[in-house]
Coordinates of C-alpha atoms and ligand atoms in Angstrom, one line a residue:
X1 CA 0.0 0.0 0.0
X2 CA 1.7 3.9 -0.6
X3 CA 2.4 5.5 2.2
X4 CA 0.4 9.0 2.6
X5 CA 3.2 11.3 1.4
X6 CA 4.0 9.4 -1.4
X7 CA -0.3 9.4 -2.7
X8 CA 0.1 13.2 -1.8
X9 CA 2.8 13.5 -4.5
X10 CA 1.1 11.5 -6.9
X11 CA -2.0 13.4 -6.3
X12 CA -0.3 16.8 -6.8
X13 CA 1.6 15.1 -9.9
X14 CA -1.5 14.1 -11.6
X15 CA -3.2 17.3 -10.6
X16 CA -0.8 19.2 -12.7
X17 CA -0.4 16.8 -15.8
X18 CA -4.4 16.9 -16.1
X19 CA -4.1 20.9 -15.6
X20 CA -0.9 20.8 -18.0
X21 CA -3.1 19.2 -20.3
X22 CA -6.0 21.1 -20.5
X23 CA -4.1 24.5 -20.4
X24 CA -2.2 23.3 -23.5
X25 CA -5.6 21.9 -25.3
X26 CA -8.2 24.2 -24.0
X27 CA -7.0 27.3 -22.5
X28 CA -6.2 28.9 -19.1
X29 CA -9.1 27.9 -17.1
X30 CA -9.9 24.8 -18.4
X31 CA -6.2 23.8 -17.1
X32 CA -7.7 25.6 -13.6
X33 CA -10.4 23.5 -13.7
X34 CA -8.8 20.1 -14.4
X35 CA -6.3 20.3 -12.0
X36 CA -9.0 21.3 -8.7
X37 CA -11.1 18.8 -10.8
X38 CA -8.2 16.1 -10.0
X39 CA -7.1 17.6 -6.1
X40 CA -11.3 17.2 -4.9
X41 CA -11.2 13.6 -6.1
X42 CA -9.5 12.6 -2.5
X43 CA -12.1 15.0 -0.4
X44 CA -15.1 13.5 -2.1
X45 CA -13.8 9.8 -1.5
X46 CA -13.3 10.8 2.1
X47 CA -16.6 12.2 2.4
X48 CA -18.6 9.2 0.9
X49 CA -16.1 7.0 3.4
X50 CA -17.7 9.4 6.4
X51 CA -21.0 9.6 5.1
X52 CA -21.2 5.6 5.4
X53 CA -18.9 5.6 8.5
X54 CA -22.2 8.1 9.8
X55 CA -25.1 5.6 9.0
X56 CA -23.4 2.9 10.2
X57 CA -22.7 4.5 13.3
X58 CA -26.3 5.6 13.9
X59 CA -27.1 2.1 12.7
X60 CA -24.7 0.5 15.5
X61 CA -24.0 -1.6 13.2
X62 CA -20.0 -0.5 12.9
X63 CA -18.8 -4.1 13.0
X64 CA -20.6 -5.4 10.3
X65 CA -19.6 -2.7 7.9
X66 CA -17.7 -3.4 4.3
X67 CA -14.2 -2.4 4.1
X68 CA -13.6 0.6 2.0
X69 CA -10.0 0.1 -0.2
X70 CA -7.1 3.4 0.8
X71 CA -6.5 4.6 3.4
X72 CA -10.0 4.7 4.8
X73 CA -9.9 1.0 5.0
X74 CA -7.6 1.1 8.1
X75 CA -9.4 3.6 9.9
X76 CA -12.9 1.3 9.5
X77 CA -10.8 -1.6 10.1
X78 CA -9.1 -0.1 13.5
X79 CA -12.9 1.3 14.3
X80 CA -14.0 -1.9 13.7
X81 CA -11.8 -3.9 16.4
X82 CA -12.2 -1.0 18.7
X83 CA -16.2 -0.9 18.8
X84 CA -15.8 -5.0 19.2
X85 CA -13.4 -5.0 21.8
X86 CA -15.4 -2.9 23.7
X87 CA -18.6 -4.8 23.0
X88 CA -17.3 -7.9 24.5
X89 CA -15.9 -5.7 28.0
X90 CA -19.0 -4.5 28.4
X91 CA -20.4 -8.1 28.0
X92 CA -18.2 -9.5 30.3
X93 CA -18.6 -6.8 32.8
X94 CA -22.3 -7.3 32.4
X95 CA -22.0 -11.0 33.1
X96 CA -19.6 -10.7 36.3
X97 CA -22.3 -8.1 37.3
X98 CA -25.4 -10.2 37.2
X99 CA -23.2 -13.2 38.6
X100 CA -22.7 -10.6 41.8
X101 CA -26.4 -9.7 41.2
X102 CA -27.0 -13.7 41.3
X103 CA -24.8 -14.7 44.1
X104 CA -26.4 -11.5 46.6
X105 CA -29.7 -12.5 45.4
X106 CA -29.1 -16.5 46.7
X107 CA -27.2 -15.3 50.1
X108 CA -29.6 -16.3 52.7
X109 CA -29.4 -12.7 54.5
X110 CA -31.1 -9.8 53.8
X111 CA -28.5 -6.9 51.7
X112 CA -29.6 -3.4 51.2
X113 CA -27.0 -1.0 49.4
X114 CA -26.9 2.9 50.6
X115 CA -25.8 6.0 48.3
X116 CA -24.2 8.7 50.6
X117 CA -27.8 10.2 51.6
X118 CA -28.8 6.4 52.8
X119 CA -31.1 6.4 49.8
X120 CA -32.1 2.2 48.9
X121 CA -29.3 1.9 45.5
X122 CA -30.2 -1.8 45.4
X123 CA -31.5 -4.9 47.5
X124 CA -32.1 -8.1 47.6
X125 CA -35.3 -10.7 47.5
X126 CA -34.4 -11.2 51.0
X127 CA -34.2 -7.3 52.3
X128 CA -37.4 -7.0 50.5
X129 CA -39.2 -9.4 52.1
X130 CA -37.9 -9.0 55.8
X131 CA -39.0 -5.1 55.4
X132 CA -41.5 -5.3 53.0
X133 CA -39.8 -3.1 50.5
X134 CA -40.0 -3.4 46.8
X135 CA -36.6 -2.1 44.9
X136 CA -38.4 -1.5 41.6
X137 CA -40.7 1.0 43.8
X138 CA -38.3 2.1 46.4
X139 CA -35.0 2.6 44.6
X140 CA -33.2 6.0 45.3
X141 CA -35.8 6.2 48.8
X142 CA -33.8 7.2 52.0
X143 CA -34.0 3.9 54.1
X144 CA -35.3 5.9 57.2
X145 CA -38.3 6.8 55.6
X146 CA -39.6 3.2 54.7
X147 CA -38.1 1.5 58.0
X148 CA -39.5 3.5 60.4
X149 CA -38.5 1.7 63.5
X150 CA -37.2 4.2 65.7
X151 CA -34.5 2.0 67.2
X152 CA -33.1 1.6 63.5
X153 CA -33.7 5.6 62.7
X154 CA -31.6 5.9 65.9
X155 CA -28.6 3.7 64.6
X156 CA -28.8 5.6 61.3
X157 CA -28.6 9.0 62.7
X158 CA -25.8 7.9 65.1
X159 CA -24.0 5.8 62.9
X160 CA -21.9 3.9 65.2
X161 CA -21.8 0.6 63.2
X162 CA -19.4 -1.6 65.4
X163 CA -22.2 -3.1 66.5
X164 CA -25.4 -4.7 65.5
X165 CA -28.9 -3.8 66.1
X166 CA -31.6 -6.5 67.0
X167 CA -35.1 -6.0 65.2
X168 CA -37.8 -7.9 67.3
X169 CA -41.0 -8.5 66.2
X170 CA -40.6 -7.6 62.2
X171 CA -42.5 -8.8 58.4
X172 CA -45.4 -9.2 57.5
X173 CA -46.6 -11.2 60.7
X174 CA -44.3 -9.4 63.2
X175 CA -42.8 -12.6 63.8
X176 CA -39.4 -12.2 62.8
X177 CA -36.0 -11.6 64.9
X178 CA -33.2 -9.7 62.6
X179 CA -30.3 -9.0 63.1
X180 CA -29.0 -5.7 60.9
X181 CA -25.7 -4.5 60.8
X182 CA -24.2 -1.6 58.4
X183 CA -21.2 -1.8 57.2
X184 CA -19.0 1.0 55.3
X185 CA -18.2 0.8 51.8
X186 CA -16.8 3.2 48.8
X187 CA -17.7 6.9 48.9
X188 CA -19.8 7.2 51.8
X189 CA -21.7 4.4 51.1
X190 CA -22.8 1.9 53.5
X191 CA -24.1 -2.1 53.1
X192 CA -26.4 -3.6 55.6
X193 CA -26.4 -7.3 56.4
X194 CA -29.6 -8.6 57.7
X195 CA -29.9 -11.8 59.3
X196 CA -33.0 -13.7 60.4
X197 CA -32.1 -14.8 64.2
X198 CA -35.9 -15.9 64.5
X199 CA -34.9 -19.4 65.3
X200 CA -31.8 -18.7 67.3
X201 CA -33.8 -16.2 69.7
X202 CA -36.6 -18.7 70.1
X203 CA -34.0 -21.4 71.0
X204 CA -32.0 -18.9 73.8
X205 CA -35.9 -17.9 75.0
X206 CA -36.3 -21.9 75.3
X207 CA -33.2 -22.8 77.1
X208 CA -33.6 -19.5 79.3
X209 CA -37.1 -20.9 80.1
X210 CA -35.8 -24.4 80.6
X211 CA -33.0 -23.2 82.9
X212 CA -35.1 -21.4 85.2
X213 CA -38.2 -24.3 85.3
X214 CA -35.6 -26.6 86.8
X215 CA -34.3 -24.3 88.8
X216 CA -38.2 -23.3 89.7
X217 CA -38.4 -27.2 90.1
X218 CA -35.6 -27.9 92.3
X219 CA -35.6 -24.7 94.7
X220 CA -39.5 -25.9 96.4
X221 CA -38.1 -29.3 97.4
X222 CA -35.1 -28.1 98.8
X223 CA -37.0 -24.9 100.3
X224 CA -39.0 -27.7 102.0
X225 CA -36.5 -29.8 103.2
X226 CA -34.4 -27.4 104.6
X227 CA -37.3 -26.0 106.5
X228 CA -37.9 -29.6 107.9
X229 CA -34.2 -29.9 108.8
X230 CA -34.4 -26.6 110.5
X231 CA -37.2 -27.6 112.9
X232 CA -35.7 -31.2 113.4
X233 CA -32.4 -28.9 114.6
X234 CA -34.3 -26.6 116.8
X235 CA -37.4 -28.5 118.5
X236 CA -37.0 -31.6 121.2
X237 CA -39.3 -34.1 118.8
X238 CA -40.3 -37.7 120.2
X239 CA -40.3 -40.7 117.9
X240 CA -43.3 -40.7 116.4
X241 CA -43.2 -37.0 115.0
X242 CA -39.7 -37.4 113.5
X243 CA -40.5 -40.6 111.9
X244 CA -43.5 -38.0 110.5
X245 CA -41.0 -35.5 109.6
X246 CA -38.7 -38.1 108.0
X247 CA -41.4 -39.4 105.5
X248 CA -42.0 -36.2 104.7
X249 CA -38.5 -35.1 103.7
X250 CA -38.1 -38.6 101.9
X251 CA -40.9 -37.8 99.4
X252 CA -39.3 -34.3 98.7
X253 CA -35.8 -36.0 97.7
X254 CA -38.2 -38.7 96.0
X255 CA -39.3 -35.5 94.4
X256 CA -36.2 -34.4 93.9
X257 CA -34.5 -37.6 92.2
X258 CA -37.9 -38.0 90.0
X259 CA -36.9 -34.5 88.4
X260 CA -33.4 -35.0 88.2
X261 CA -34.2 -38.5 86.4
X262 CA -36.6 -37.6 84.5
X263 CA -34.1 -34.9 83.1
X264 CA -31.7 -37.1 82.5
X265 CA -33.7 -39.2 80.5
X266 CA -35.1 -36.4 78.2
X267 CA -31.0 -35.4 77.8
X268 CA -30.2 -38.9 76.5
X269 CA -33.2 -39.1 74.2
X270 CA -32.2 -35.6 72.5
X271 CA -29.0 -36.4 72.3
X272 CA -29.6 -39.4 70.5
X273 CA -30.9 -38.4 67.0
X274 CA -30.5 -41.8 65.6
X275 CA -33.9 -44.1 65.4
X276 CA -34.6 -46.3 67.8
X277 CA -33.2 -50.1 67.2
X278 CA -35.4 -53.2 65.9
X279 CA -35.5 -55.4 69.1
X280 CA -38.4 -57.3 69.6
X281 CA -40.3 -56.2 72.2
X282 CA -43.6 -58.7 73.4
X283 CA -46.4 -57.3 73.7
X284 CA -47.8 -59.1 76.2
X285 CA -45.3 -59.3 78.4
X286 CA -45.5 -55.6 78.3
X287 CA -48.6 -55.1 78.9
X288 CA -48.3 -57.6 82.3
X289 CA -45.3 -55.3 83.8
X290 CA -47.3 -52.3 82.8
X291 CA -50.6 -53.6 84.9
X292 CA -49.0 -54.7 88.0
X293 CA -46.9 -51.0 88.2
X294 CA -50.4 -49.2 87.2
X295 CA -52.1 -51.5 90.1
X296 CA -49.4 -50.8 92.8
X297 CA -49.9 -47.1 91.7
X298 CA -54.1 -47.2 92.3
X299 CA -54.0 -49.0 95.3
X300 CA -57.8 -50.2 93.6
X301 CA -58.9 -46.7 93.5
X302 CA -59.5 -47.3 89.7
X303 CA -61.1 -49.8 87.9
X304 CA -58.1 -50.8 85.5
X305 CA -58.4 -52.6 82.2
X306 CA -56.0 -54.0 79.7
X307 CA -56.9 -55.2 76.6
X308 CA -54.4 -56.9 73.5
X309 CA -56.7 -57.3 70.5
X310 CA -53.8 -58.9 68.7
X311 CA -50.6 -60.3 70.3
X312 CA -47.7 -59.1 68.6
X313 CA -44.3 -58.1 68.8
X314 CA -43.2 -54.2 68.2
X315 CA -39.7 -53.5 67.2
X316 CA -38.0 -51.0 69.2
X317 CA -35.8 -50.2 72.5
X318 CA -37.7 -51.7 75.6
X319 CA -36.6 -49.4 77.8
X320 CA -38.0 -46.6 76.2
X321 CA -41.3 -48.5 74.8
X322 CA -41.8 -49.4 79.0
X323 CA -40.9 -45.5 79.7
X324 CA -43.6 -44.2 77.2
X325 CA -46.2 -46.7 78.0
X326 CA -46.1 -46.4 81.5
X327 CA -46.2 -42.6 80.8
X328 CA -49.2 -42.3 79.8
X329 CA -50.8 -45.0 82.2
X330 CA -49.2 -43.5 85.2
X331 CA -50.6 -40.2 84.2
X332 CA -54.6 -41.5 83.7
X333 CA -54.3 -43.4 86.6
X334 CA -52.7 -40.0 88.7
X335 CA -55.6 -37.3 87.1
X336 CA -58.2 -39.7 87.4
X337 CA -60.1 -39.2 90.4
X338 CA -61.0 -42.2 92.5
X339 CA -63.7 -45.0 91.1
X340 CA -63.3 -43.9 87.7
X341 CA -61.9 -46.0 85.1
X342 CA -58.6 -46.4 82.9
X343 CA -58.8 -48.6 79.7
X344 CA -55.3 -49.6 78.0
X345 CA -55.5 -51.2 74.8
X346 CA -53.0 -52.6 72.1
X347 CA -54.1 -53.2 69.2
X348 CA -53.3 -53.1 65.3
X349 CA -55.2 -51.2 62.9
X350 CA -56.5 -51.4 59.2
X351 CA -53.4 -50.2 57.9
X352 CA -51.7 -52.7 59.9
X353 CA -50.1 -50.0 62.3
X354 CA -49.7 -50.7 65.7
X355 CA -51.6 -48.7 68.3
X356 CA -51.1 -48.5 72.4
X357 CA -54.2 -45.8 73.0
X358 CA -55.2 -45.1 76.9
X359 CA -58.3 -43.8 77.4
X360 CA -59.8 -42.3 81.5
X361 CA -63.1 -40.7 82.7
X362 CA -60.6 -38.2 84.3
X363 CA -61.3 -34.3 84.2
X364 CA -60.3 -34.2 80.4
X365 CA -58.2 -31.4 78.9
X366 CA -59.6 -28.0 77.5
X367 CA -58.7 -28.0 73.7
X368 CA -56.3 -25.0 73.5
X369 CA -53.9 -26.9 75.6
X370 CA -53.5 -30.1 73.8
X371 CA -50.9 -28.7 71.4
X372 CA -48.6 -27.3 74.2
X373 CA -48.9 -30.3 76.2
X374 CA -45.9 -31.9 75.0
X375 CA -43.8 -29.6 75.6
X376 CA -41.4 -29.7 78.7
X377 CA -42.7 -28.5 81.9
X378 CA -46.5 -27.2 80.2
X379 CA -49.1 -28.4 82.4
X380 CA -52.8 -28.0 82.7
X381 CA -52.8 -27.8 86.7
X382 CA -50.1 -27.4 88.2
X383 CA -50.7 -27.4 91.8
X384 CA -52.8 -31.3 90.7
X385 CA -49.2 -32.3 88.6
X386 CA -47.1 -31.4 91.9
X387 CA -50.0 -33.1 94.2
X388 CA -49.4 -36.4 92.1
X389 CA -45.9 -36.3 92.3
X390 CA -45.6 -35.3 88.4
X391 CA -42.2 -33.7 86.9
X392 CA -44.4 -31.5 84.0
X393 CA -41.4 -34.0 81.6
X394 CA -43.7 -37.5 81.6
X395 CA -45.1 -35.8 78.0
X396 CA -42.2 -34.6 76.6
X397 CA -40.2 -38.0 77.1
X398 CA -43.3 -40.0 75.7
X399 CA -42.7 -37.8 72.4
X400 CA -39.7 -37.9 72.4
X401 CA -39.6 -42.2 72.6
X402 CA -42.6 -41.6 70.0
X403 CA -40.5 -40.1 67.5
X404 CA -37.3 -42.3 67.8
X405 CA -39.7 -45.2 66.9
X406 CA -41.2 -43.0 63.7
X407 CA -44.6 -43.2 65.9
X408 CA -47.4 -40.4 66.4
X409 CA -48.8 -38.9 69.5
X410 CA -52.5 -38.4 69.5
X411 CA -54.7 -36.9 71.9
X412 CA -58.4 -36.5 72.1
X413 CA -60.0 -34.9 75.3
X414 CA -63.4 -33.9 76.2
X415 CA -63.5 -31.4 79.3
X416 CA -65.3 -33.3 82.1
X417 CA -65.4 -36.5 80.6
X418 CA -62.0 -38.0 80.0
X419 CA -58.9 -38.5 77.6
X420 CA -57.8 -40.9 75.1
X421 CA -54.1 -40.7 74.8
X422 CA -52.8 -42.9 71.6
X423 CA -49.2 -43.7 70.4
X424 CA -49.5 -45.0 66.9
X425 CA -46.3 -47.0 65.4
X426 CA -45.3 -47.4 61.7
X427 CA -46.3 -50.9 60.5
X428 CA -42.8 -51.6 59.6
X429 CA -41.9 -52.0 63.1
X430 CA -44.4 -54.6 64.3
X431 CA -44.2 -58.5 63.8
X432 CA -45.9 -61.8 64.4
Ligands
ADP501 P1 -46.9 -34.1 84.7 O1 -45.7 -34.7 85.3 O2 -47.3 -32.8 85.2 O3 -48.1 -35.1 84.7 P2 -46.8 -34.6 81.9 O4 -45.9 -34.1 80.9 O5 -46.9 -36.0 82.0 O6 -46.4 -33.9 83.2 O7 -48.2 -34.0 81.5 C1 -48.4 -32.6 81.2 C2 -49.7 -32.1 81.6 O8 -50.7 -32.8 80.8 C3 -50.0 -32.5 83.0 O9 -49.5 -31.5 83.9 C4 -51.6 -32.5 83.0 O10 -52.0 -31.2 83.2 C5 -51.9 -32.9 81.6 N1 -52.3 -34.3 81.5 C6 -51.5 -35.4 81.2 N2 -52.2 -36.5 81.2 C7 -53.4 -36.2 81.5 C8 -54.6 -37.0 81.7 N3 -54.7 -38.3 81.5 N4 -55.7 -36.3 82.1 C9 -55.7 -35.0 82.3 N5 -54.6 -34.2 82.1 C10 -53.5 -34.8 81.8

């Protein structure tokens, strides 16, 4: 290809050989004409070449256009790589974008972004849901006005972000625990992390619940016993009235030991998360242990019945089958008053499950309790559990021994007439 100085002097060469010409054939101006005639060729080459260079542009359709021959073929060919390299940048930016986009949108926390005036610049699903924002609706809103807590307008204004700020009682069923924390970013920008501590606040309430029912549970035996021990030191008594006061100190630290064993069981059985083993457990010689336990515990206060409608064995841990059974017998027998009656039952159903159902003419349980009932230390009447020598754990164990054997807890309850209380076992675990 000629270089540009060397098409300059051919340009000028030809201009005046066509102007050289013309003077000689046709005169003065004709020899003008010719050679501007020859010098304009260049300019209207190059402004055809921008002309097209123009619509192509406004077209964006630069990489797709034809290559012009001269030297307008390397400026369209330069123009050409620079518009594509650039195309594919901004692809690939737009990609790693929408993978950041992606990756925020799947984090399981809540992520709001702030401009310098705390105005919403982007957020998550998450964010939107926990503070029922909407970023299409809400972009460029200061934060403060559409989360109007004033506990979170106060960590705004004072902007000391070491630490973060719990959020009780937020969505849509102010029933979510968050946890929001801002942290700096950019040019006065700020990006707050919000988790959902629901589940971990329900847990601490739990345990702190649990932690002071046993200690609830443990302080009125002692309280008793030491006030027995106290008297013992400081009266004369004869005999007869400390044998009195002994019994009555041994049935607090029966008390006592019930709780404290009770506990332990319902440790072990959380602790284990594994299901229960497959060891053949008779039925019947179950049910026999179970009766002469729930007879030494009526003294013939009750009229007790035991039924098997079919003799079988059930697959699971003994220990814990005994534990659950005798559960729930222990506790008709206990809110049963005297002369009524307490009906256990085995017995295996259409779909070939097993079922071990008690039923009582006790004072039956008021509906709105029968879902809390399992839970550890709920009871109906307290002052009747503690009278009976009841832990307010008996339910809890039996569901948790119901669960390790894949079985269900039912309960049916009529106030005033009695309670059916039924553990239903997969048929998978019951044999000939
Ligand atoms: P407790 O040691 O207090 O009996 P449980 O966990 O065994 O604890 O039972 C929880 C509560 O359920 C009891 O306090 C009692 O109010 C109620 N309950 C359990 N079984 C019966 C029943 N057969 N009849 C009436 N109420 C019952």
């Amino acid at each position: 290809m000629l270089s540009a100085i060397t098409r300059f002097i051919v340009l000028i060469s030809l201009a005046f050989l066509a102007a050289y010409i013309a003077l000689s054939n046709l005169g003065p101006s004709a020899g003008i004409a010719s050679g501007i005639a020859v010098l304009s060729i260049p300019l209207i080459y190059s402004y055809v070449n921008l002309a097209r260079l123009r619509r192509f542009t406004l077209e964006d359709s630069v990489e797709s256009m034809p290559l012009p021959s001269g030297y307008w073929e390397e400026i369209f060919f330069r123009l050409q790589r620079l518009v594509r390299n650039l195309k594919l940048q901004i692809r690939s930016t737009e990609q790693q974008h929408n993978r950041f986009i992606e990756a925020f949108q799947a984090s399981p926390n809540g992520i709001v972004m702030l401009d310098d005036q705390d105005q919403i610049e982007w957020c998550n699903a998450i964010a939107e849901r926990f503070f029922g924002l909407s970023f299409k609706r809400d972009v460029l809103q200061r934060i403060n006005f559409l989360i109007r807590r004033p506990e979170f307008v106060q960590y705004l204004y004072k902007r000391q972000f070491e630490e973060p700020l719990l959020l009780e009682r937020m969505g849509q069923g102010a029933n979510l625990s968050l946890m929001l924390q801002a942290f700096p970013f950019g040019d006065k920008r700020h990006l707050l992390l919000i988790q959902d501590v629901t589940d971990k606040q329900r847990a601490d309430a739990m345990r702190r619940d649990f932690v002071a029912n046993v200690s609830h549970e443990m302080r009125t035996p002692i309280t008793v016993l030491m006030g027995f021990l106290e008297t013992m030191q400081s009266l004369d008594l004869d005999k007869t009235q400390q044998n009195q006061y002994f019994e009555m100190m041994m049935s607090q630290a029966q008390r006592m030991k019930s709780l404290v064993e009770d506990l332990l069981t319902l440790a072990n059985l959380e602790a284990n998360t594994l299901p229960a083993p497959m060891k053949a457990i008779n039925i019947s010689t179950l049910m026999a242990l179970i009766k002469n336990d729930a007879e030494a515990l009526s003294q013939g206060r009750h009229s007790l019945h035991f039924e098997i409608a079919t003799p079988c064995n059930l697959m699971g841990e003994d220990r814990e089958i005994l534990s659950a059974f005798s559960n729930l017998v222990t506790n008709a027998i206990r809110y049963t008053p005297d002369a009524g009656q307490v009906i256990a039952q085995w017995s295996i159903n259409d779909q070939g499950q097993g079922e071990f159902s008690v039923t009582d003419t006790g004072p039956g349980i008021a509906s709105e309790h029968l879902a809390r009932l399992t839970e550890r230390f709920y009871r109906v009447d307290r002052s009747r559990s503690r009278d009976t020598g009841g832990t307010g754990l008996g339910l809890a164990i039996v569901k948790h021994i119901a669960n390790r054997h894949q079985a269900q807890l039912m309960i049916e309850s009529t106030p005033g007439k009695g309670s059916t209380f039924t553990l239903r076992f997969p048929k998978e675990r019951i044999t000939d």
